[in-house]
XYZ file of N, CA and C in Angstrom:
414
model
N -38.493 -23.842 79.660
C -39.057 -22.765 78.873
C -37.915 -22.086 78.117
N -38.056 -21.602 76.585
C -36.896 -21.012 75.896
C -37.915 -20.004 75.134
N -37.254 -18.526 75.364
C -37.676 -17.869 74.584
C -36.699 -17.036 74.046
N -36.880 -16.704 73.084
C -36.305 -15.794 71.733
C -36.871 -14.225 71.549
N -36.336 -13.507 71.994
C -37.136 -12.579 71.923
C -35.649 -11.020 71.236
N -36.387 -10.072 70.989
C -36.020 -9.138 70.064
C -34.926 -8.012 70.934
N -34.795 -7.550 70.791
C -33.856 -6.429 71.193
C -34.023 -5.388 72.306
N -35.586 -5.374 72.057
C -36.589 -4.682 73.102
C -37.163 -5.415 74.314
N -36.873 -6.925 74.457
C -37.296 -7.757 75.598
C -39.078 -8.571 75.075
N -39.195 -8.006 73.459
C -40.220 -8.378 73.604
C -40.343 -9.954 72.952
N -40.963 -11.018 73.205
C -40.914 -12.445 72.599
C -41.454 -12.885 71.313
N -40.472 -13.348 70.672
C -41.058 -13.321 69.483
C -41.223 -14.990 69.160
N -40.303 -16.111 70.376
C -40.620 -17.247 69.822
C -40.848 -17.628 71.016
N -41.750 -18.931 71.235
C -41.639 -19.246 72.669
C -41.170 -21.143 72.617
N -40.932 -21.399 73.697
C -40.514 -23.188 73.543
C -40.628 -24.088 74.603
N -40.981 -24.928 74.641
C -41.012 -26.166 75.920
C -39.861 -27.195 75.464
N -39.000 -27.357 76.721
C -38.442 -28.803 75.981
C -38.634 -29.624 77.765
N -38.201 -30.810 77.624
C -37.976 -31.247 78.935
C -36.920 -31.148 80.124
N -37.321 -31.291 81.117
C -36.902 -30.696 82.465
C -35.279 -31.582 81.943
N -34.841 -32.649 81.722
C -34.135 -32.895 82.016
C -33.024 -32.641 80.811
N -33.411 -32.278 80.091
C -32.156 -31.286 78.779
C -32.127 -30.234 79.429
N -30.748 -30.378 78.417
C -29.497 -28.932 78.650
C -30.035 -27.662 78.052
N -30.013 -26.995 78.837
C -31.029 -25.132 77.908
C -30.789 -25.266 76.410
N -28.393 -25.587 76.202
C -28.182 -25.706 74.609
C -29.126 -26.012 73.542
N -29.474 -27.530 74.328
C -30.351 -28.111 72.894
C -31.368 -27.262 72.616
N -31.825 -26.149 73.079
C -33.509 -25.561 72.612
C -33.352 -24.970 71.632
N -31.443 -24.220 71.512
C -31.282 -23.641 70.699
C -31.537 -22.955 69.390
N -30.700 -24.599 68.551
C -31.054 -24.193 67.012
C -32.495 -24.482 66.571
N -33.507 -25.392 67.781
C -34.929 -25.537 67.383
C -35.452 -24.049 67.608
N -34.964 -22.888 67.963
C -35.649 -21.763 68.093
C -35.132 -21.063 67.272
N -33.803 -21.053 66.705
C -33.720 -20.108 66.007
C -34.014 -20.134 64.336
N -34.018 -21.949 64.528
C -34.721 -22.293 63.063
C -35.939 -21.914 62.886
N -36.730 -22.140 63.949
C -38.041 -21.746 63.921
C -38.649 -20.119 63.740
N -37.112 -18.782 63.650
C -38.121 -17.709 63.998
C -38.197 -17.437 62.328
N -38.798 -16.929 61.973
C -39.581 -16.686 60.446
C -39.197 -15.478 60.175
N -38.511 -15.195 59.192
C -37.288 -14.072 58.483
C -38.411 -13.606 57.716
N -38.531 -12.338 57.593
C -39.870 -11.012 56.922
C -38.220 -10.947 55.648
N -39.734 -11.231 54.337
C -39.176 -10.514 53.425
C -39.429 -9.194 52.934
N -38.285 -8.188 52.815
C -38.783 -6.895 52.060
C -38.836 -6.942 50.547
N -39.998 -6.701 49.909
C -40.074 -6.327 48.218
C -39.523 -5.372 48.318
N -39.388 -4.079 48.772
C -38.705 -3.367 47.837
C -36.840 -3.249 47.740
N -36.876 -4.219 49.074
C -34.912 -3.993 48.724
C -34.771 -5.558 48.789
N -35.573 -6.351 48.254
C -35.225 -7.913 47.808
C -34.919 -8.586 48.832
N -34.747 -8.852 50.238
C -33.489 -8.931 50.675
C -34.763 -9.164 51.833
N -33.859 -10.281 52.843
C -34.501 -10.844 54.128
C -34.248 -10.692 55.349
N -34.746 -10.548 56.299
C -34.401 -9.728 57.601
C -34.002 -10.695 58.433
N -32.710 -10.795 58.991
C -32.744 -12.165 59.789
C -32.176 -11.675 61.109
N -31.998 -12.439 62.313
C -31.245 -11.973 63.305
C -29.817 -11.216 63.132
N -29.459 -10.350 63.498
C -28.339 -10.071 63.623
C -26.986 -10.334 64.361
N -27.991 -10.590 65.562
C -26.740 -10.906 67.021
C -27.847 -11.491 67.989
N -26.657 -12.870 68.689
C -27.491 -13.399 69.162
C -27.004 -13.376 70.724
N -27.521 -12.962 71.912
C -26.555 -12.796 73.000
C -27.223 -14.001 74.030
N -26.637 -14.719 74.723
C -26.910 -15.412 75.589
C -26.192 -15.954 76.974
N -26.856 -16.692 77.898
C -25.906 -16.837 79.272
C -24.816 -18.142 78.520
N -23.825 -18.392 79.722
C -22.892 -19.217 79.767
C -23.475 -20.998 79.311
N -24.905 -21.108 79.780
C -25.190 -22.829 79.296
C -25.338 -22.859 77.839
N -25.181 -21.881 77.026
C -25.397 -21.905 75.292
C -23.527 -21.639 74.946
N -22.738 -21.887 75.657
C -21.340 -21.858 75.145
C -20.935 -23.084 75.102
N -21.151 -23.381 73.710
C -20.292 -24.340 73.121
C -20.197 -24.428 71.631
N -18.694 -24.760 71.545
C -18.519 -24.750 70.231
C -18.735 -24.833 69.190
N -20.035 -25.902 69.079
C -20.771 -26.416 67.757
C -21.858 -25.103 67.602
N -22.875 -24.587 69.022
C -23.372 -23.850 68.241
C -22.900 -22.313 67.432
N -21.745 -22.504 68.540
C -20.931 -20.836 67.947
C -20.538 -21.260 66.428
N -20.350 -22.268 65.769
C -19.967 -22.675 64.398
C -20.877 -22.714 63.712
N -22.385 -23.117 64.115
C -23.252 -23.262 63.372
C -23.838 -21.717 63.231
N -23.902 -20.847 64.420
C -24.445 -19.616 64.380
C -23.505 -19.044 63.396
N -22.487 -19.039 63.382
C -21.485 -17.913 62.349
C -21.827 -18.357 61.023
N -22.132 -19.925 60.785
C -22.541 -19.991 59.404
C -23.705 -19.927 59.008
N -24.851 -19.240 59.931
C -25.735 -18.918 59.385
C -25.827 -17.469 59.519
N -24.499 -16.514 59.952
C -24.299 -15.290 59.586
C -24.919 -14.477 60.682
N -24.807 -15.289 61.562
C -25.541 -14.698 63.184
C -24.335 -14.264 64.309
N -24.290 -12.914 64.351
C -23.278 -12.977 65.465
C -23.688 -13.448 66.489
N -22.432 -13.758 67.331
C -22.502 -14.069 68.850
C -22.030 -13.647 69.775
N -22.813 -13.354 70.770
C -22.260 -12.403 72.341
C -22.568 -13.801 73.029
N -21.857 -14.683 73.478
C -21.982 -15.491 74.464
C -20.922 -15.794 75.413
N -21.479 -15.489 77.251
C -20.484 -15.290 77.609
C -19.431 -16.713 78.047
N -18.438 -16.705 78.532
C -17.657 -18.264 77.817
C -17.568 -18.503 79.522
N -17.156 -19.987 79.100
C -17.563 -20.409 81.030
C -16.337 -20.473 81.029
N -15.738 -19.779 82.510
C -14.551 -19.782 83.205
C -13.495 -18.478 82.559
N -14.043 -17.730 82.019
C -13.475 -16.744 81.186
C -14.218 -15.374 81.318
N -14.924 -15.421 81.058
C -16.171 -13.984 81.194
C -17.368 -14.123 82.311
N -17.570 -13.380 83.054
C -18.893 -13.028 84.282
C -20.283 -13.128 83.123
N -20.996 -13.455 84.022
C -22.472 -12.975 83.061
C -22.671 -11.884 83.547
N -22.446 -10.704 84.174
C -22.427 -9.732 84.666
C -22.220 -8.381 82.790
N -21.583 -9.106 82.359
C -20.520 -8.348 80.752
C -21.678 -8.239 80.144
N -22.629 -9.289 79.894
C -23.543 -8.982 79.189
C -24.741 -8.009 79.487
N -24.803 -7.873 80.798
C -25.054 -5.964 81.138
C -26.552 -5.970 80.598
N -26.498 -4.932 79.955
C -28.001 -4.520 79.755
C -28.608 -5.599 79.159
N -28.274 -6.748 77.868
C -28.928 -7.189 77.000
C -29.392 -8.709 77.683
N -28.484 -9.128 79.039
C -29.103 -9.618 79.600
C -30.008 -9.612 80.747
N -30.501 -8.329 81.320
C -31.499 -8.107 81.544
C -32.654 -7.991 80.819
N -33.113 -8.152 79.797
C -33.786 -7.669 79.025
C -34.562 -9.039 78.941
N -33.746 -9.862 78.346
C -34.434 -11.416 78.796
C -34.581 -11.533 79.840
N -33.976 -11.361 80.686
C -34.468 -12.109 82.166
C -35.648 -11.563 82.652
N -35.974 -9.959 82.085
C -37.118 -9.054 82.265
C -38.100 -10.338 81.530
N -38.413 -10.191 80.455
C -39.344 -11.040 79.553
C -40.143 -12.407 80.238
N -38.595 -12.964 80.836
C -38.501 -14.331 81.851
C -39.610 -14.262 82.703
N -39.002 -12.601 83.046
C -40.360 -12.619 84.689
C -41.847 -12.206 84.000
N -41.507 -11.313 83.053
C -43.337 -10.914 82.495
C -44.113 -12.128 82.409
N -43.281 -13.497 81.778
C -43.848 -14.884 81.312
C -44.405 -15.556 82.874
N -43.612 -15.378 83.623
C -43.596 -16.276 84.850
C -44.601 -15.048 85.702
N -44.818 -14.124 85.596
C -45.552 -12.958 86.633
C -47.178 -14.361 86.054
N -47.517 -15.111 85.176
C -48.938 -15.645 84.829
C -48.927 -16.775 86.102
N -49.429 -16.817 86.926
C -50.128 -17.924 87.692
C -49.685 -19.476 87.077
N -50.509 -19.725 85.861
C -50.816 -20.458 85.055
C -49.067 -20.844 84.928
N -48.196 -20.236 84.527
C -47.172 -20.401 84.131
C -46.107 -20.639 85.244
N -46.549 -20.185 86.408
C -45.488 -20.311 87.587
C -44.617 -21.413 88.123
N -45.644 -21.930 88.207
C -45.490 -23.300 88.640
C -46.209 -24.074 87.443
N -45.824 -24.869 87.284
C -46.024 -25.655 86.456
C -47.456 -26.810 86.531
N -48.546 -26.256 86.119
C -49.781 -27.250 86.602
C -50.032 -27.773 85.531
N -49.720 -27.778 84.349
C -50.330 -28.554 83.204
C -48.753 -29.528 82.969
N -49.396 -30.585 82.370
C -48.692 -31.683 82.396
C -48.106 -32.020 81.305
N -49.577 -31.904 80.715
C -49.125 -32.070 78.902
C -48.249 -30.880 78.267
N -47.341 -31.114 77.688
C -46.498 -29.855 77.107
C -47.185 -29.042 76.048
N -48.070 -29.896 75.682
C -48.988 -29.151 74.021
C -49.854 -27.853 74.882
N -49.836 -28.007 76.338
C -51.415 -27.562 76.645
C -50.470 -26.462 77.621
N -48.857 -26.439 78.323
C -48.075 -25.518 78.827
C -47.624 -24.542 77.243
N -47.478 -24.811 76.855
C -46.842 -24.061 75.494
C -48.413 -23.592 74.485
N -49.388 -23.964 75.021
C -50.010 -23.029 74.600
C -50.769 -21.575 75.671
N -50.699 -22.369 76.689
C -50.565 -21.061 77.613
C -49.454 -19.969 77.351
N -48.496 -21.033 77.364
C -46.822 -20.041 76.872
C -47.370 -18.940 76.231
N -47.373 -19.222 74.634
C -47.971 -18.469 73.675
C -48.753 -17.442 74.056
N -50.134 -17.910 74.450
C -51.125 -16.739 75.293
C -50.431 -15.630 75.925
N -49.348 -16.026 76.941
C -48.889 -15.028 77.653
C -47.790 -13.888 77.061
N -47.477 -14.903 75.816
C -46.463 -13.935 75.431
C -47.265 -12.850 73.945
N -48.192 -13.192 73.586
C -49.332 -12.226 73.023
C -49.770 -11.468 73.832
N -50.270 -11.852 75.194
C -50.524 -10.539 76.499
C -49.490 -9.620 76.307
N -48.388 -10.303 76.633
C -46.948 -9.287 76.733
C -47.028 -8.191 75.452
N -47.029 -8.992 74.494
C -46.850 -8.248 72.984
C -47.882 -7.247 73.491
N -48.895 -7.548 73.810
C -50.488 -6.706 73.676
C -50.593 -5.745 74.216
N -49.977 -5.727 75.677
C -49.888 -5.206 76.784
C -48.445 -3.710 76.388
N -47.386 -4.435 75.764
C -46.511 -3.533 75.160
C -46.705 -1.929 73.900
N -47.483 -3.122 73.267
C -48.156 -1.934 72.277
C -49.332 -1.218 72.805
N -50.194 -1.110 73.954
C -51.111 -0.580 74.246
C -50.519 0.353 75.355
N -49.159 0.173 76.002
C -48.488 1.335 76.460
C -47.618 2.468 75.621
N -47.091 1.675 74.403
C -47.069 2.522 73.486
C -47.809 3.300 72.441
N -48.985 2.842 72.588
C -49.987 3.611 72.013
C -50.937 4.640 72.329
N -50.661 4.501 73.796
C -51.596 5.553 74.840
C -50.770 6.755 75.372
């Protein structure tokens, strides 16, 4: 499971890949995939700013590819930095992690087909969204 999510813990992309790849590869398929809002009135496109992640996304190619698509990076480096440094912003995902995994459906893994886990995915992470704005709205 790979998710992408915003600043606030909330998910904005969700992903299946297989059990036996490296977390890395989910990467640039997620971050290609999240969809940049254009503003009319200041021309100009909203894209990630900073991208923070654990120690299995440290490696060199994507830290090269992220800088040239103008994305900072907080990633912590293996054998050099604790994941502990990344402090609040990695709780925030790991929070999200558990909202996704708190679904039954999602816990354990009972669907087989990936088309039919990743659309549960989805479901749950619209609950989340749903569930977020209806505490902020009350």
């Amino acid at each position: 499971m790979h998710v992408l999510s915003d600043a606030n813990g909330l998910p904005l992309l969700v992903g299946v890949s297989a059990g036996n790849t490296h977390d890395s590869e989910g990467l640039k398929p997620m971050v290609e995939g999240h969809q940049t809002r254009h503003d009319p009135h200041r021309g100009r496109y909203f894209k990630p700013q900073r991208l923070h992640a654990d120690k299995a996304y440290d490696r060199a190619d994507l830290r090269r590819w992220l800088r040239g698509k103008r994305i900072g990076v907080r990633i912590a480096r293996k054998g050099i930095e604790s994941s502990e440094q990344l402090g609040p912003r990695r709780w925030l995902i790991e929070r999200t992690m558990s909202w996704l995994s708190g679904y039954r459906r999602l816990s354990l893994r009972y669907e087989r087909d990936p088309r039919n886990y990743l659309a549960f995915l989805g479901l749950a992470a619209a609950l989340c969204c749903y569930k977020r704005l209806l505490r902020l709205t009350t």
